[in-house]
PDB file of C-alpha atoms and ligand atoms in Angstrom:
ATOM      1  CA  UNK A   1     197.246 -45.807 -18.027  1.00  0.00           C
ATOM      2  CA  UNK A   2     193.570 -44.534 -18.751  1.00  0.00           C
ATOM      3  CA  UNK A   3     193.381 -42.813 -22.394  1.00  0.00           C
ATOM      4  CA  UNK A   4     191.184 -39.968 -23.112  1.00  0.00           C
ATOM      5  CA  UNK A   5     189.347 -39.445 -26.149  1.00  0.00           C
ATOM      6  CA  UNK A   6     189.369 -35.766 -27.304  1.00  0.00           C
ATOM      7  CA  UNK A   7     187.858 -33.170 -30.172  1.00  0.00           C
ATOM      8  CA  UNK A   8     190.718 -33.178 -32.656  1.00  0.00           C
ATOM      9  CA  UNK A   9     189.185 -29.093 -33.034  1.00  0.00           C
ATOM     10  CA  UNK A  10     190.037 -28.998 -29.103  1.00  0.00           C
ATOM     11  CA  UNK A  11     193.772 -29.843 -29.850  1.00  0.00           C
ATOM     12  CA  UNK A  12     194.184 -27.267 -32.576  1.00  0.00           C
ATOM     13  CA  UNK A  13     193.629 -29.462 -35.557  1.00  0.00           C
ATOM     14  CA  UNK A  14     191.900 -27.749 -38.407  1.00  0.00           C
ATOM     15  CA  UNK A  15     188.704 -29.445 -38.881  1.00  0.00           C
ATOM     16  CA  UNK A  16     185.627 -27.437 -38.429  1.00  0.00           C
ATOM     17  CA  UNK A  17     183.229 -27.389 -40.839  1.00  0.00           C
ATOM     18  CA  UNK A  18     185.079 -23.998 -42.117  1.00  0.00           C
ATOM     19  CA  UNK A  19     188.786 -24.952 -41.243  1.00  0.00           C
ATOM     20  CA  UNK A  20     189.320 -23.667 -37.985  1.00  0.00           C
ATOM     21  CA  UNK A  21     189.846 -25.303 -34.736  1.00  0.00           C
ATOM     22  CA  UNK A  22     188.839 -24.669 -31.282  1.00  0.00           C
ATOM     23  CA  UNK A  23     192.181 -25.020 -29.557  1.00  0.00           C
ATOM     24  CA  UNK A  24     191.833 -25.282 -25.712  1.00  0.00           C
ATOM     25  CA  UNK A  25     194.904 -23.989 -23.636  1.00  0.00           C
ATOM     26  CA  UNK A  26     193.571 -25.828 -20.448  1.00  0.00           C
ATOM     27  CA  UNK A  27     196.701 -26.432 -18.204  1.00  0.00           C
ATOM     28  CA  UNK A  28     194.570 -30.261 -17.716  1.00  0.00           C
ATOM     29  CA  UNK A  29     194.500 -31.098 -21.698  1.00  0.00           C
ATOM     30  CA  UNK A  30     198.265 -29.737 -21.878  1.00  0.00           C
ATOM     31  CA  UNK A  31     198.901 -32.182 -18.774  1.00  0.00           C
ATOM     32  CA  UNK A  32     197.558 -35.328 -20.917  1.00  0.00           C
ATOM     33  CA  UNK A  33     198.928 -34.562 -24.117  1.00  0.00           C
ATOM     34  CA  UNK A  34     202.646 -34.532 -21.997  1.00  0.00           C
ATOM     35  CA  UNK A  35     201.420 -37.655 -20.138  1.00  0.00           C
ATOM     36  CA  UNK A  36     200.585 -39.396 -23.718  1.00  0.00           C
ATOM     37  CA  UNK A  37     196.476 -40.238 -22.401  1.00  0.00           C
ATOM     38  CA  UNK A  38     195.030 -38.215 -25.538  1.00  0.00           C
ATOM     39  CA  UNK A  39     193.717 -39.777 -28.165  1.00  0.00           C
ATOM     40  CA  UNK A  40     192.115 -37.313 -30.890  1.00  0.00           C
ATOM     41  CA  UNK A  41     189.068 -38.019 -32.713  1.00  0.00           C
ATOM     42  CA  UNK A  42     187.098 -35.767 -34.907  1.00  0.00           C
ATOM     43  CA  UNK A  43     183.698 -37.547 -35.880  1.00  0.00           C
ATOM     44  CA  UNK A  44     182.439 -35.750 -38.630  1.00  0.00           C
ATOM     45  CA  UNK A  45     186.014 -36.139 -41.050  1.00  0.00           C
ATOM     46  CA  UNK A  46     185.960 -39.940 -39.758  1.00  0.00           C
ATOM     47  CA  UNK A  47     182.445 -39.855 -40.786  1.00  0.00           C
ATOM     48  CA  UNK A  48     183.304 -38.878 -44.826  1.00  0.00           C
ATOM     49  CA  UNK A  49     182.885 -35.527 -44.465  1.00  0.00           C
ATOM     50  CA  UNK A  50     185.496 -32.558 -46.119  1.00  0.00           C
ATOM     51  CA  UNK A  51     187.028 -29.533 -44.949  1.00  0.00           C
ATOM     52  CA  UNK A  52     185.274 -27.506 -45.727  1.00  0.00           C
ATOM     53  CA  UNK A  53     181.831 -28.804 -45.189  1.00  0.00           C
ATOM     54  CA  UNK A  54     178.692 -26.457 -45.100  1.00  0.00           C
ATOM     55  CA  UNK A  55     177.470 -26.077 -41.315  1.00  0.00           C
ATOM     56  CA  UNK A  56     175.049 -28.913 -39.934  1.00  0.00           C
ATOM     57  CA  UNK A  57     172.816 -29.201 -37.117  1.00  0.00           C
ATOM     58  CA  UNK A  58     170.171 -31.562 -35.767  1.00  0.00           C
ATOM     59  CA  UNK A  59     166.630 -31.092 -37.238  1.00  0.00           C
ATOM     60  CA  UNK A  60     164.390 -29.390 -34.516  1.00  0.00           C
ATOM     61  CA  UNK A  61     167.317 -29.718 -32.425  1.00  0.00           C
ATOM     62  CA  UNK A  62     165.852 -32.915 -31.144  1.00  0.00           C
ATOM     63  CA  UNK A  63     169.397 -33.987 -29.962  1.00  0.00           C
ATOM     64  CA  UNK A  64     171.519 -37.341 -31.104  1.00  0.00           C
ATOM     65  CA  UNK A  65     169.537 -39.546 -29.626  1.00  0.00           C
ATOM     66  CA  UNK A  66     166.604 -39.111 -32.211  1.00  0.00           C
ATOM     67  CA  UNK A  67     169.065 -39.517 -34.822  1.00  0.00           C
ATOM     68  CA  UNK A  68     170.548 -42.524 -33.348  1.00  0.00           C
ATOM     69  CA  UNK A  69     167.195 -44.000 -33.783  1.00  0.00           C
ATOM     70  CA  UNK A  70     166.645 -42.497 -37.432  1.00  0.00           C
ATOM     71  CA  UNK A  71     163.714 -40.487 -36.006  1.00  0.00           C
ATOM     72  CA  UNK A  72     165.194 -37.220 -37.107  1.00  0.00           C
ATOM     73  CA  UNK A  73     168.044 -36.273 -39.642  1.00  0.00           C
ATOM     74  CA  UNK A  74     171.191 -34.159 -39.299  1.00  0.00           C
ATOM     75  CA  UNK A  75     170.883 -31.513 -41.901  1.00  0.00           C
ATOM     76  CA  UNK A  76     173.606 -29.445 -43.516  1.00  0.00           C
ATOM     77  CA  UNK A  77     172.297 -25.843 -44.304  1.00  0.00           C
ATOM     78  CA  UNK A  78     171.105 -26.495 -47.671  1.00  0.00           C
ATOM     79  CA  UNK A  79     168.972 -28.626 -46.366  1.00  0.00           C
ATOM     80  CA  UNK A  80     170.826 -32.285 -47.552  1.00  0.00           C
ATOM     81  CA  UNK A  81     170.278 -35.087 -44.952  1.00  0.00           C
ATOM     82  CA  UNK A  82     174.429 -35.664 -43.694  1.00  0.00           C
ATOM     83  CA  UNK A  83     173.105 -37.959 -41.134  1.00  0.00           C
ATOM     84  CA  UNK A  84     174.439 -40.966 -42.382  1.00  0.00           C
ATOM     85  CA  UNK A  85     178.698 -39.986 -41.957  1.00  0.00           C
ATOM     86  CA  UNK A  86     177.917 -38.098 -38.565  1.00  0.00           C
ATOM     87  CA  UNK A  87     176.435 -41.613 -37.756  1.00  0.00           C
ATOM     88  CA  UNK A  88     179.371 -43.517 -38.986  1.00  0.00           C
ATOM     89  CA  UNK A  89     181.683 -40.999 -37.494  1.00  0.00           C
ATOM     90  CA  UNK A  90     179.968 -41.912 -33.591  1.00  0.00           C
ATOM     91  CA  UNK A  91     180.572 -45.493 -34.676  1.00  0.00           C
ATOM     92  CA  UNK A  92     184.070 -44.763 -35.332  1.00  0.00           C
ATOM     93  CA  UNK A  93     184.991 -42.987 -31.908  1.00  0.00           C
ATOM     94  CA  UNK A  94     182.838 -45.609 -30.071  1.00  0.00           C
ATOM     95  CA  UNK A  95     185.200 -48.443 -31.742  1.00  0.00           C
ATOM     96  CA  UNK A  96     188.746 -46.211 -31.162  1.00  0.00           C
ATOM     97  CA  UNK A  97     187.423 -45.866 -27.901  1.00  0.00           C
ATOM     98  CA  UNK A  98     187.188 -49.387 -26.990  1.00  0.00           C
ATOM     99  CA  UNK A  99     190.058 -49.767 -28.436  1.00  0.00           C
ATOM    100  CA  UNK A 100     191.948 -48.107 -25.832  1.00  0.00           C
ATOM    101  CA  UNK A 101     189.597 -49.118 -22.968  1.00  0.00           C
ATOM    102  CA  UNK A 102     188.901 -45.482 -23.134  1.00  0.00           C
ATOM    103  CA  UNK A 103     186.127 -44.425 -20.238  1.00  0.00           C
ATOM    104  CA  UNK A 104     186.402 -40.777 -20.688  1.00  0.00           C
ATOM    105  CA  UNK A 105     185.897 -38.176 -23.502  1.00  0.00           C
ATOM    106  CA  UNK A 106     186.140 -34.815 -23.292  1.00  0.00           C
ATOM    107  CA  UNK A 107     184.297 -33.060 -26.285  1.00  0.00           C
ATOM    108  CA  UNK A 108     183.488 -29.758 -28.083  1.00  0.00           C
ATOM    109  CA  UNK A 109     180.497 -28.376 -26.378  1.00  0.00           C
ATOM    110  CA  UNK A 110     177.318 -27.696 -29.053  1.00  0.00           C
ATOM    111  CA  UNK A 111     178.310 -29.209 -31.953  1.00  0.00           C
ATOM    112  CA  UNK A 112     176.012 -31.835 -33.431  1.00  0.00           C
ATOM    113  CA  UNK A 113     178.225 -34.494 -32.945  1.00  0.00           C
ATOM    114  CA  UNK A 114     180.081 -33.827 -30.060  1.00  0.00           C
ATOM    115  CA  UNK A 115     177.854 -31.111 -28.067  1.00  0.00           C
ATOM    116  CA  UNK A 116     177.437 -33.168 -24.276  1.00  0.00           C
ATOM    117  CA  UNK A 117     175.004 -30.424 -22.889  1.00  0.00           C
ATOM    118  CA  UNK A 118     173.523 -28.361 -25.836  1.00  0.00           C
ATOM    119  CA  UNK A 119     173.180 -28.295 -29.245  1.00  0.00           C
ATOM    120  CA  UNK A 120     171.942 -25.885 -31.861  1.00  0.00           C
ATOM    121  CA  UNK A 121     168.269 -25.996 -32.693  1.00  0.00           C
ATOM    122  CA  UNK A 122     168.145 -26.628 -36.458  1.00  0.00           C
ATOM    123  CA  UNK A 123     167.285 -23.249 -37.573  1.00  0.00           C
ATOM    124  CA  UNK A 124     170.803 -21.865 -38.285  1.00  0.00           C
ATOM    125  CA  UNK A 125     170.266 -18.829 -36.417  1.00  0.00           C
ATOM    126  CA  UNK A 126     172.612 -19.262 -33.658  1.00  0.00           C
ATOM    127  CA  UNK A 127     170.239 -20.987 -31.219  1.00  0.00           C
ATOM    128  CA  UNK A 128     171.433 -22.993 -28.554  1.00  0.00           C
ATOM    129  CA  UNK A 129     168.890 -25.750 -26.651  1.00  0.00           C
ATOM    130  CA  UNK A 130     169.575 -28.748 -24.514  1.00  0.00           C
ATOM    131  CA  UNK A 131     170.512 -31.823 -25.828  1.00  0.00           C
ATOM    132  CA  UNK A 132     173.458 -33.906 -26.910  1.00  0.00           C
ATOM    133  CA  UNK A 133     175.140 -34.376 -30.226  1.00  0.00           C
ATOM    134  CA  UNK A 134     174.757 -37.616 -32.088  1.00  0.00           C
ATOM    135  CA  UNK A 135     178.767 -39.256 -31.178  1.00  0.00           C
ATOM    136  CA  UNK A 136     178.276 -37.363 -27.306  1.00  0.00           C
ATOM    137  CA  UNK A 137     174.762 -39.544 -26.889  1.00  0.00           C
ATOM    138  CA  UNK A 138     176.773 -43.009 -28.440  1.00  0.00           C
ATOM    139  CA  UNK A 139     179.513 -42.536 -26.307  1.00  0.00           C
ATOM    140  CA  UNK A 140     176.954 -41.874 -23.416  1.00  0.00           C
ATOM    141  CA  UNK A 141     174.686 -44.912 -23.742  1.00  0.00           C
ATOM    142  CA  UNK A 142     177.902 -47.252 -24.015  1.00  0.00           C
ATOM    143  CA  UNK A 143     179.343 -46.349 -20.569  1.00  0.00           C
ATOM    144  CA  UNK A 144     182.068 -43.736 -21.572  1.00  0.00           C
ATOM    145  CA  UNK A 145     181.822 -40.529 -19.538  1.00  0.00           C
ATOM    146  CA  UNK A 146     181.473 -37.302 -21.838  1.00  0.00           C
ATOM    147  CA  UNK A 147     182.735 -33.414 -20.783  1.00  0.00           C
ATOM    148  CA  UNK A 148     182.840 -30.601 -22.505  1.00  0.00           C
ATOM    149  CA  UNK A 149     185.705 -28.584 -22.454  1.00  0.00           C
ATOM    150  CA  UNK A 150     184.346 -26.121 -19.521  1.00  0.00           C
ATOM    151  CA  UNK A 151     184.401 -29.369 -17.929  1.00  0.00           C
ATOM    152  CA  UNK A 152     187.833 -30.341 -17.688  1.00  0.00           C
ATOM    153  CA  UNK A 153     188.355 -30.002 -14.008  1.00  0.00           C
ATOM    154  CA  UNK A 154     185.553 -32.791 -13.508  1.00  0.00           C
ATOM    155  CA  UNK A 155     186.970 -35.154 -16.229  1.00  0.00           C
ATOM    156  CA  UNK A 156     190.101 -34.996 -14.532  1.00  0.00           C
ATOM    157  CA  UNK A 157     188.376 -35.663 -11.218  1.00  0.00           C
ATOM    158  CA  UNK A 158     186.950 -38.364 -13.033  1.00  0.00           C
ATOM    159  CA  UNK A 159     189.910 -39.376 -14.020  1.00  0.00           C
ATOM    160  CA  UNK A 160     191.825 -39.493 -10.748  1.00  0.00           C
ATOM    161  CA  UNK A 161     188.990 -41.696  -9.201  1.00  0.00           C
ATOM    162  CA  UNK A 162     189.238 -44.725 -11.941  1.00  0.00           C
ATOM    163  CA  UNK A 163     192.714 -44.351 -11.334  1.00  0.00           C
ATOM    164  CA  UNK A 164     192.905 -45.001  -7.717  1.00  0.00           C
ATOM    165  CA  UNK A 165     190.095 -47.874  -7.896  1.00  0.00           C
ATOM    166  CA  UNK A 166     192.292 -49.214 -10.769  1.00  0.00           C
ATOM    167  CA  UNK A 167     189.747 -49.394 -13.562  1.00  0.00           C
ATOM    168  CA  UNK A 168     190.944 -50.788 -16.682  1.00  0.00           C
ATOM    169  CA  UNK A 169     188.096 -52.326 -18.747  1.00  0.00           C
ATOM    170  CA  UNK A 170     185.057 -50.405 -19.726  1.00  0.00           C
ATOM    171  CA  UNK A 171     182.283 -49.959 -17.194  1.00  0.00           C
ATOM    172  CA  UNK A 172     178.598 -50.036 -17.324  1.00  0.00           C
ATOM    173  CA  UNK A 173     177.389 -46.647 -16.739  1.00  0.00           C
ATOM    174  CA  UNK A 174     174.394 -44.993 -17.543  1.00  0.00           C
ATOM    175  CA  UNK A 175     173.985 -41.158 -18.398  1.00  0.00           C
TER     176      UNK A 175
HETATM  177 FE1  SF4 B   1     185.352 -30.624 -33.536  1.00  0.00          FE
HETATM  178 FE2  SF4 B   1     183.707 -32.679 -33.091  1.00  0.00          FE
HETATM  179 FE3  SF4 B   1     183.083 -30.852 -34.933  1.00  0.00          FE
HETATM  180 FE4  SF4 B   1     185.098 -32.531 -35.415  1.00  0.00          FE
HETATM  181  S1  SF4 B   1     182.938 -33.089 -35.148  1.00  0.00           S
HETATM  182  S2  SF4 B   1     185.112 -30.310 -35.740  1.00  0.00           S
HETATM  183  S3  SF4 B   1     185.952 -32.767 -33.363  1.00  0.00           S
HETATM  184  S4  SF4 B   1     183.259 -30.508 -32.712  1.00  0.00           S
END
């Protein structure tokens, strides 16, 4: 059975950088809890970091790949460099992922870790720009297909597909 790797904050867990969650009531995520596919991962707490933790985002809001390739920083809003645990933490859901031959994650749209489409641009003023959070673009560039959670209709799609051609070891499969 094909696993899905999910934002803890999606399932209600309370690890935000303030201690709330996002909890999605998506009739697909409450289907794969019941079916046993979801495996929860929050990034930044597997990373080192608390709850709470002061807000972060990418410098510039040059997007997880930079940071991946230590040509930018994640930066808290103090202005500390955090992007050392939100680093480890993409490690850490790349490795649970293989673990469970996991091909598809469905993540928490905009943060700097798990944001698949956007992220916020580094000034702390609530600004949204393309890109992809630094766990989103790992996940990405080792084959693993990454939704957001207005996206759950496709992962399922998704999922339905490796099902019937009976994937069950990771795939190449480039974003
Ligand atoms: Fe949610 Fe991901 Fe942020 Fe953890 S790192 S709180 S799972 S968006």
């Amino acid at each position: 059975m094909q696993r899905i790797l999910v934002s803890a904050c999606l399932l209600g867990e309370q690890v935000r950088y303030d201690g709330s969650h996002k909890q999605s009531r998506h009739p697909i995520l409450q289907q794969w809890v019941a079916e046993n596919r979801v495996i929860s991962i929050c990034p930044e707490l597997s990373g080192g970091m608390p709850v709470p933790r002061l807000p972060a985002e990418i410098a510039s809001g040059e997007g997880g790949e930079k940071v991946l390739q230590r040509q930018t920083s994640v930066v808290d809003s103090s202005g500390a460099d955090v992007s050392h645990p939100f680093i480890v933490g993409a490690q850490n859901a790349l490795r649970i992922a293989r673990l469970h031959e996991i091909h598809i994650a469905v993540l928490k749209e905009g943060s700097p870790s798990c944001g698949s489409h956007q992220v916020y641009d580094g000034s702390f003023k609530g600004h949204l720009v393309a890109g992809q959070g630094v766990t989103a673009t790992l996940l990405r560039i080792s084959g693993i297909f990454v939704f957001s959670e207005m996206e759950f209709n496709d992962a399922h799609n998704m999922l339905l597909d490796l099902e019937a051609d009976g994937i069950a070891s990771p795939i190449s499969h480039k974003p």
